[in-house]
CSV table of N, CA, C and O in Angstrom, one decimal:
chain,number,residue,atom,x,y,z
A,1,MET,N,20.4,12.0,-1.6
A,1,MET,CA,20.1,12.6,-1.0
A,1,MET,C,20.3,14.2,-1.3
A,1,MET,O,20.4,15.2,-0.2
A,2,ASP,N,21.1,14.7,-2.1
A,2,ASP,CA,20.9,15.8,-2.4
A,2,ASP,C,19.3,16.8,-2.2
A,2,ASP,O,19.3,17.9,-1.4
A,3,GLU,N,18.4,15.3,-2.4
A,3,GLU,CA,17.2,16.6,-1.5
A,3,GLU,C,16.4,15.9,-0.4
A,3,GLU,O,16.3,17.8,0.1
A,4,ARG,N,17.5,15.3,0.3
A,4,ARG,CA,17.2,15.5,1.5
A,4,ARG,C,18.1,16.3,1.8
A,4,ARG,O,17.8,17.7,2.7
A,5,LEU,N,18.5,16.7,1.9
A,5,LEU,CA,20.6,18.0,2.2
A,5,LEU,C,19.2,19.0,1.5
A,5,LEU,O,19.9,20.2,2.9
A,6,LYS,N,19.0,19.8,1.0
A,6,LYS,CA,18.0,20.7,0.7
A,6,LYS,C,16.9,21.1,1.6
A,6,LYS,O,16.8,22.0,2.3
A,7,PHE,N,16.2,19.8,1.7
A,7,PHE,CA,15.0,19.9,2.8
A,7,PHE,C,15.4,19.9,3.9
A,7,PHE,O,14.5,21.8,4.5
A,8,VAL,N,16.3,19.3,4.9
A,8,VAL,CA,17.3,19.6,5.3
A,8,VAL,C,17.6,21.2,6.2
A,8,VAL,O,17.6,22.1,7.0
A,9,ALA,N,18.2,21.9,4.7
A,9,ALA,CA,18.4,23.5,4.4
A,9,ALA,C,17.5,23.7,5.4
A,9,ALA,O,18.0,25.0,6.0
A,10,ARG,N,16.4,23.6,4.7
A,10,ARG,CA,15.3,25.0,4.4
A,10,ARG,C,14.8,24.7,5.5
A,10,ARG,O,13.5,25.7,6.5
A,11,VAL,N,14.3,23.4,6.7
A,11,VAL,CA,14.0,23.6,7.5
A,11,VAL,C,15.4,23.5,8.7
A,11,VAL,O,14.3,24.9,9.4
A,12,LEU,N,15.9,24.2,8.8
A,12,LEU,CA,17.3,24.3,9.3
A,12,LEU,C,17.2,25.9,9.9
A,12,LEU,O,17.4,26.5,10.2
A,13,ASP,N,16.3,26.5,7.7
A,13,ASP,CA,16.7,28.5,8.8
A,13,ASP,C,14.9,28.3,7.9
A,13,ASP,O,15.0,29.9,8.6
A,14,GLY,N,13.8,28.1,9.4
A,14,GLY,CA,12.8,28.3,10.2
A,14,GLY,C,11.4,27.9,8.6
A,14,GLY,O,11.0,28.5,9.9
A,15,GLU,N,11.3,27.1,7.6
A,15,GLU,CA,10.4,27.3,7.5
A,15,GLU,C,9.4,27.0,7.5
A,15,GLU,O,10.2,25.3,8.6
A,16,LYS,N,8.3,26.4,7.8
A,16,LYS,CA,7.2,25.1,8.0
A,16,LYS,C,8.0,24.2,7.8
A,16,LYS,O,7.7,23.8,5.9
A,17,ILE,N,7.5,23.2,8.7
A,17,ILE,CA,8.1,21.6,7.8
A,17,ILE,C,6.6,21.4,6.9
A,17,ILE,O,7.0,20.5,6.1
A,18,ALA,N,5.7,21.0,7.3
A,18,ALA,CA,4.5,19.9,6.6
A,18,ALA,C,4.2,21.8,5.1
A,18,ALA,O,4.1,20.8,4.4
A,19,ALA,N,4.6,22.6,5.6
A,19,ALA,CA,4.3,23.9,4.2
A,19,ALA,C,6.0,23.5,2.8
A,19,ALA,O,5.4,22.6,1.5
A,20,LEU,N,7.4,22.1,3.8
A,20,LEU,CA,7.8,21.6,2.5
A,20,LEU,C,7.5,20.4,2.4
A,20,LEU,O,8.1,19.5,1.0
A,21,CYS,N,7.1,19.4,3.5
A,21,CYS,CA,7.2,17.9,2.8
A,21,CYS,C,5.6,18.1,1.6
A,21,CYS,O,5.9,18.0,0.8
A,22,ARG,N,4.8,19.6,2.2
A,22,ARG,CA,4.2,19.5,0.4
A,22,ARG,C,4.9,19.7,-1.0
A,22,ARG,O,4.4,19.3,-2.1
A,23,GLU,N,5.8,20.7,-0.6
A,23,GLU,CA,6.3,21.6,-1.8
A,23,GLU,C,7.5,19.8,-3.2
A,23,GLU,O,7.8,20.0,-3.8
A,24,PHE,N,7.8,18.9,-2.1
A,24,PHE,CA,8.9,17.8,-1.7
A,24,PHE,C,7.9,17.2,-2.0
A,24,PHE,O,9.0,15.9,-2.0
A,25,GLY,N,7.0,16.4,-2.5
A,25,GLY,CA,5.5,15.6,-2.1
A,25,GLY,C,6.1,14.1,-1.2
A,25,GLY,O,5.9,13.1,-1.7
A,26,ILE,N,6.6,15.1,-0.3
A,26,ILE,CA,6.7,13.7,1.0
A,26,ILE,C,5.3,13.6,2.6
A,26,ILE,O,5.1,15.0,2.0
A,27,SER,N,5.2,12.6,3.5
A,27,SER,CA,4.4,13.3,3.9
A,27,SER,C,5.0,13.7,5.0
A,27,SER,O,6.4,13.8,5.3
A,28,ARG,N,4.8,14.4,5.7
A,28,ARG,CA,4.7,14.7,7.8
A,28,ARG,C,6.1,14.0,8.2
A,28,ARG,O,6.6,14.6,8.6
A,29,LYS,N,5.3,12.4,8.2
A,29,LYS,CA,6.3,12.2,9.3
A,29,LYS,C,7.8,11.1,8.5
A,29,LYS,O,8.6,11.5,9.1
A,30,THR,N,6.9,11.2,7.5
A,30,THR,CA,8.8,10.8,7.2
A,30,THR,C,9.5,12.6,6.9
A,30,THR,O,10.5,12.2,6.6
A,31,GLY,N,9.3,13.7,6.6
A,31,GLY,CA,9.7,14.4,6.4
A,31,GLY,C,10.7,14.6,8.1
A,31,GLY,O,11.9,15.1,8.1
A,32,HIS,N,9.5,14.6,8.8
A,32,HIS,CA,10.2,13.9,10.3
A,32,HIS,C,11.4,13.4,11.0
A,32,HIS,O,12.1,13.5,11.7
A,33,LYS,N,11.1,12.7,9.9
A,33,LYS,CA,12.0,11.0,9.4
A,33,LYS,C,13.4,12.0,9.1
A,33,LYS,O,14.0,11.1,9.6
A,34,ILE,N,13.7,12.6,8.8
A,34,ILE,CA,14.3,13.4,7.6
A,34,ILE,C,15.1,13.7,8.5
A,34,ILE,O,15.9,13.8,9.4
A,35,ILE,N,14.0,15.5,9.2
A,35,ILE,CA,15.3,15.9,10.0
A,35,ILE,C,15.8,15.3,11.5
A,35,ILE,O,16.4,16.0,11.1
A,36,SER,N,15.1,14.3,12.5
A,36,SER,CA,15.3,13.0,13.4
A,36,SER,C,16.4,12.9,12.7
A,36,SER,O,17.7,12.7,13.6
A,37,ARG,N,17.2,12.0,11.4
A,37,ARG,CA,18.6,11.3,11.0
A,37,ARG,C,19.1,12.5,10.5
A,37,ARG,O,20.1,12.4,11.7
A,38,TYR,N,18.8,13.0,10.1
A,38,TYR,CA,19.1,15.1,10.4
A,38,TYR,C,20.8,14.7,11.9
A,38,TYR,O,21.2,14.6,12.1
A,39,ASN,N,19.7,14.6,12.8
A,39,ASN,CA,20.2,15.5,14.0
A,39,ASN,C,20.9,14.6,14.9
A,39,ASN,O,21.6,14.2,15.7
A,40,ALA,N,20.8,13.3,14.7
A,40,ALA,CA,21.4,11.7,15.3
A,40,ALA,C,22.6,11.5,14.7
A,40,ALA,O,23.8,11.7,14.7
A,41,CYS,N,23.2,11.9,13.0
A,41,CYS,CA,24.1,11.1,12.9
A,41,CYS,C,24.6,12.4,11.3
A,41,CYS,O,25.5,12.0,11.4
A,42,GLY,N,24.1,13.4,11.7
A,42,GLY,CA,24.4,14.6,10.5
A,42,GLY,C,23.8,14.6,8.9
A,42,GLY,O,23.1,13.5,9.2
A,43,LEU,N,25.2,14.9,8.6
A,43,LEU,CA,25.1,14.3,7.3
A,43,LEU,C,24.9,12.9,6.4
A,43,LEU,O,24.4,11.8,5.4
A,44,GLU,N,25.7,12.3,6.8
A,44,GLU,CA,25.1,10.2,7.0
A,44,GLU,C,24.2,10.5,7.5
A,44,GLU,O,23.7,9.3,7.1
A,45,GLY,N,23.0,10.6,8.2
A,45,GLY,CA,21.5,10.6,8.4
A,45,GLY,C,21.4,10.9,7.1
A,45,GLY,O,20.1,9.9,7.3
A,46,LEU,N,21.3,11.4,6.4
A,46,LEU,CA,20.9,11.1,5.2
A,46,LEU,C,21.1,11.1,4.4
A,46,LEU,O,20.2,11.1,2.5
A,47,THR,N,21.8,9.3,4.0
A,47,THR,CA,22.5,9.1,2.6
A,47,THR,C,20.9,7.6,3.1
A,47,THR,O,20.6,7.4,3.6
A,48,ASP,N,21.3,7.1,1.5
A,48,ASP,CA,20.3,5.4,1.6
A,48,ASP,C,20.1,4.4,2.8
A,48,ASP,O,21.6,4.4,2.9
A,49,ARG,N,19.3,3.5,3.1
A,49,ARG,CA,20.3,2.7,4.3
A,49,ARG,C,19.7,2.1,3.5
A,49,ARG,O,18.3,1.9,2.4
A,50,SER,N,20.4,0.4,3.4
A,50,SER,CA,20.0,-0.5,3.2
A,50,SER,C,18.6,-1.6,3.5
A,50,SER,O,18.0,-0.8,4.4
A,51,ARG,N,17.2,-2.0,2.8
A,51,ARG,CA,16.3,-2.3,3.4
A,51,ARG,C,16.3,-3.9,3.6
A,51,ARG,O,15.6,-4.5,4.1
A,52,ARG,N,17.4,-4.1,3.4
A,52,ARG,CA,17.8,-6.4,3.9
A,52,ARG,C,17.2,-5.7,5.7
A,52,ARG,O,17.9,-5.3,6.5
A,53,PRO,N,16.7,-7.2,6.2
A,53,PRO,CA,16.4,-6.9,6.7
A,53,PRO,C,17.9,-7.5,8.2
A,53,PRO,O,18.6,-7.9,7.1
A,54,TYR,N,18.0,-7.5,9.1
A,54,TYR,CA,18.7,-6.9,10.3
A,54,TYR,C,18.9,-9.1,10.6
A,54,TYR,O,20.3,-9.5,10.9
A,55,ARG,N,17.6,-9.4,10.5
A,55,ARG,CA,17.6,-10.7,10.7
A,55,ARG,C,16.2,-11.9,10.1
A,55,ARG,O,16.2,-11.5,9.7
A,56,HIS,N,16.9,-13.6,9.9
A,56,HIS,CA,15.4,-14.3,8.9
A,56,HIS,C,14.7,-14.4,10.2
A,56,HIS,O,15.8,-14.7,11.9
A,57,ALA,N,13.2,-14.1,10.2
A,57,ALA,CA,12.7,-14.5,10.8
A,57,ALA,C,12.8,-16.0,11.7
A,57,ALA,O,12.6,-16.4,12.4
A,58,ASN,N,12.4,-16.2,10.6
A,58,ASN,CA,13.1,-18.1,11.2
A,58,ASN,C,14.5,-18.8,11.6
A,58,ASN,O,14.4,-19.9,11.6
A,59,GLN,N,15.2,-18.2,11.1
A,59,GLN,CA,17.0,-18.4,11.7
A,59,GLN,C,17.2,-19.0,12.8
A,59,GLN,O,17.2,-18.1,14.1
A,60,LEU,N,17.2,-20.0,13.1
A,60,LEU,CA,17.9,-19.7,14.5
A,60,LEU,C,19.7,-19.6,14.4
A,60,LEU,O,20.0,-18.6,14.2
A,61,PRO,N,20.2,-19.1,16.1
A,61,PRO,CA,20.8,-18.6,15.8
A,61,PRO,C,22.4,-18.8,15.9
A,61,PRO,O,21.9,-20.4,15.7
A,62,PHE,N,23.0,-18.9,15.5
A,62,PHE,CA,24.2,-19.9,15.2
A,62,PHE,C,24.9,-20.5,16.0
A,62,PHE,O,25.1,-22.1,15.4
A,63,GLN,N,24.4,-20.1,17.1
A,63,GLN,CA,24.7,-20.9,18.3
A,63,GLN,C,24.3,-22.6,18.7
A,63,GLN,O,25.1,-23.4,19.0
A,64,ILE,N,22.9,-22.5,18.2
A,64,ILE,CA,21.9,-23.5,18.5
A,64,ILE,C,22.2,-24.4,17.2
A,64,ILE,O,22.1,-25.5,17.2
A,65,GLU,N,22.1,-23.5,16.4
A,65,GLU,CA,22.6,-24.5,14.5
A,65,GLU,C,23.9,-25.7,15.6
A,65,GLU,O,23.3,-26.4,14.6
A,66,LYS,N,25.2,-24.4,15.2
A,66,LYS,CA,25.8,-25.1,15.9
A,66,LYS,C,25.6,-26.7,16.8
A,66,LYS,O,26.3,-28.2,16.1
A,67,LEU,N,25.5,-26.8,17.9
A,67,LEU,CA,24.8,-27.4,18.9
A,67,LEU,C,24.1,-29.0,17.8
A,67,LEU,O,24.2,-30.5,18.2
A,68,ILE,N,22.5,-28.0,17.8
A,68,ILE,CA,22.3,-29.0,16.7
A,68,ILE,C,22.9,-29.8,15.3
A,68,ILE,O,22.9,-31.3,15.9
A,69,VAL,N,23.1,-29.7,14.6
A,69,VAL,CA,24.7,-29.5,13.8
A,69,VAL,C,25.0,-30.5,14.5
A,69,VAL,O,25.5,-32.0,14.4
A,70,ARG,N,25.9,-30.4,15.2
A,70,ARG,CA,26.7,-31.3,16.0
A,70,ARG,C,26.2,-32.9,17.2
A,70,ARG,O,26.3,-33.4,16.9
A,71,ALA,N,25.1,-32.8,17.2
A,71,ALA,CA,24.2,-33.8,18.1
A,71,ALA,C,24.0,-34.5,16.4
A,71,ALA,O,23.8,-35.8,17.3
A,72,LYS,N,23.3,-34.3,16.2
A,72,LYS,CA,23.0,-34.9,14.4
A,72,LYS,C,24.6,-35.6,13.8
A,72,LYS,O,24.3,-36.9,14.2
A,73,GLN,N,25.4,-35.3,14.4
A,73,GLN,CA,26.9,-36.2,13.3
A,73,GLN,C,27.3,-37.2,14.7
A,73,GLN,O,27.2,-37.8,14.5
A,74,GLU,N,27.4,-36.7,16.6
A,74,GLU,CA,27.6,-37.5,16.6
A,74,GLU,C,26.5,-38.6,16.9
A,74,GLU,O,27.4,-39.9,17.3
A,75,LYS,N,25.0,-38.7,17.0
A,75,LYS,CA,24.5,-39.6,17.7
A,75,LYS,C,23.4,-39.6,15.6
A,75,LYS,O,21.8,-39.5,15.5
A,76,PRO,N,24.0,-40.0,14.7
A,76,PRO,CA,23.3,-40.2,13.8
A,76,PRO,C,22.0,-41.3,13.1
A,76,PRO,O,20.7,-41.1,12.9
A,77,SER,N,21.8,-41.7,14.8
A,77,SER,CA,21.0,-42.7,13.7
A,77,SER,C,19.7,-42.1,15.6
A,77,SER,O,18.0,-42.5,15.0
A,78,TRP,N,19.2,-40.7,16.4
A,78,TRP,CA,17.9,-40.4,16.3
A,78,TRP,C,18.4,-39.3,15.4
A,78,TRP,O,18.6,-38.9,14.3
A,79,GLY,N,16.6,-39.5,15.7
A,79,GLY,CA,16.0,-38.5,14.8
A,79,GLY,C,15.3,-39.6,13.3
A,79,GLY,O,15.5,-40.2,13.2
A,80,ALA,N,14.4,-38.1,12.3
A,80,ALA,CA,14.3,-39.7,11.7
A,80,ALA,C,15.3,-39.7,10.4
A,80,ALA,O,16.6,-38.7,10.2
A,81,ARG,N,14.8,-40.2,9.8
A,81,ARG,CA,16.3,-40.8,8.4
A,81,ARG,C,16.1,-40.1,7.8
A,81,ARG,O,14.4,-39.6,7.0
A,82,PRO,N,17.1,-40.1,7.5
A,82,PRO,CA,17.3,-39.5,5.8
A,82,PRO,C,16.2,-39.6,4.9
A,82,PRO,O,16.2,-41.1,4.6
A,83,HIS,N,16.4,-38.8,4.4
A,83,HIS,CA,15.3,-38.9,3.0
A,83,HIS,C,16.0,-40.0,1.5
A,83,HIS,O,17.2,-39.2,0.9
A,84,LEU,N,15.7,-41.0,1.4
A,84,LEU,CA,16.3,-41.2,0.1
A,84,LEU,C,15.3,-41.1,-1.0
A,84,LEU,O,14.0,-40.8,-0.9
A,85,LEU,N,16.5,-41.0,-2.6
A,85,LEU,CA,16.1,-39.9,-3.2
A,85,LEU,C,16.0,-41.5,-4.1
A,85,LEU,O,16.4,-43.4,-4.3
């Protein structure tokens, strides 16, 4: 976060983003992203963010999953037979 804060401070002082990005070794796209996060959230926008996905691609919504489980419990003979070892 310290490097991001230095970057933002120098941009706010009027230095050119492209030159600062070269100096800090980041792409201009990343530099603009840092500035936009700072503008949107202040200092909190400069902290590290989780890379964890918001949702799993193949996971059903909880309500649908609950309905399926309940239906299977009410009608155990419906659907495929359980796999026996």
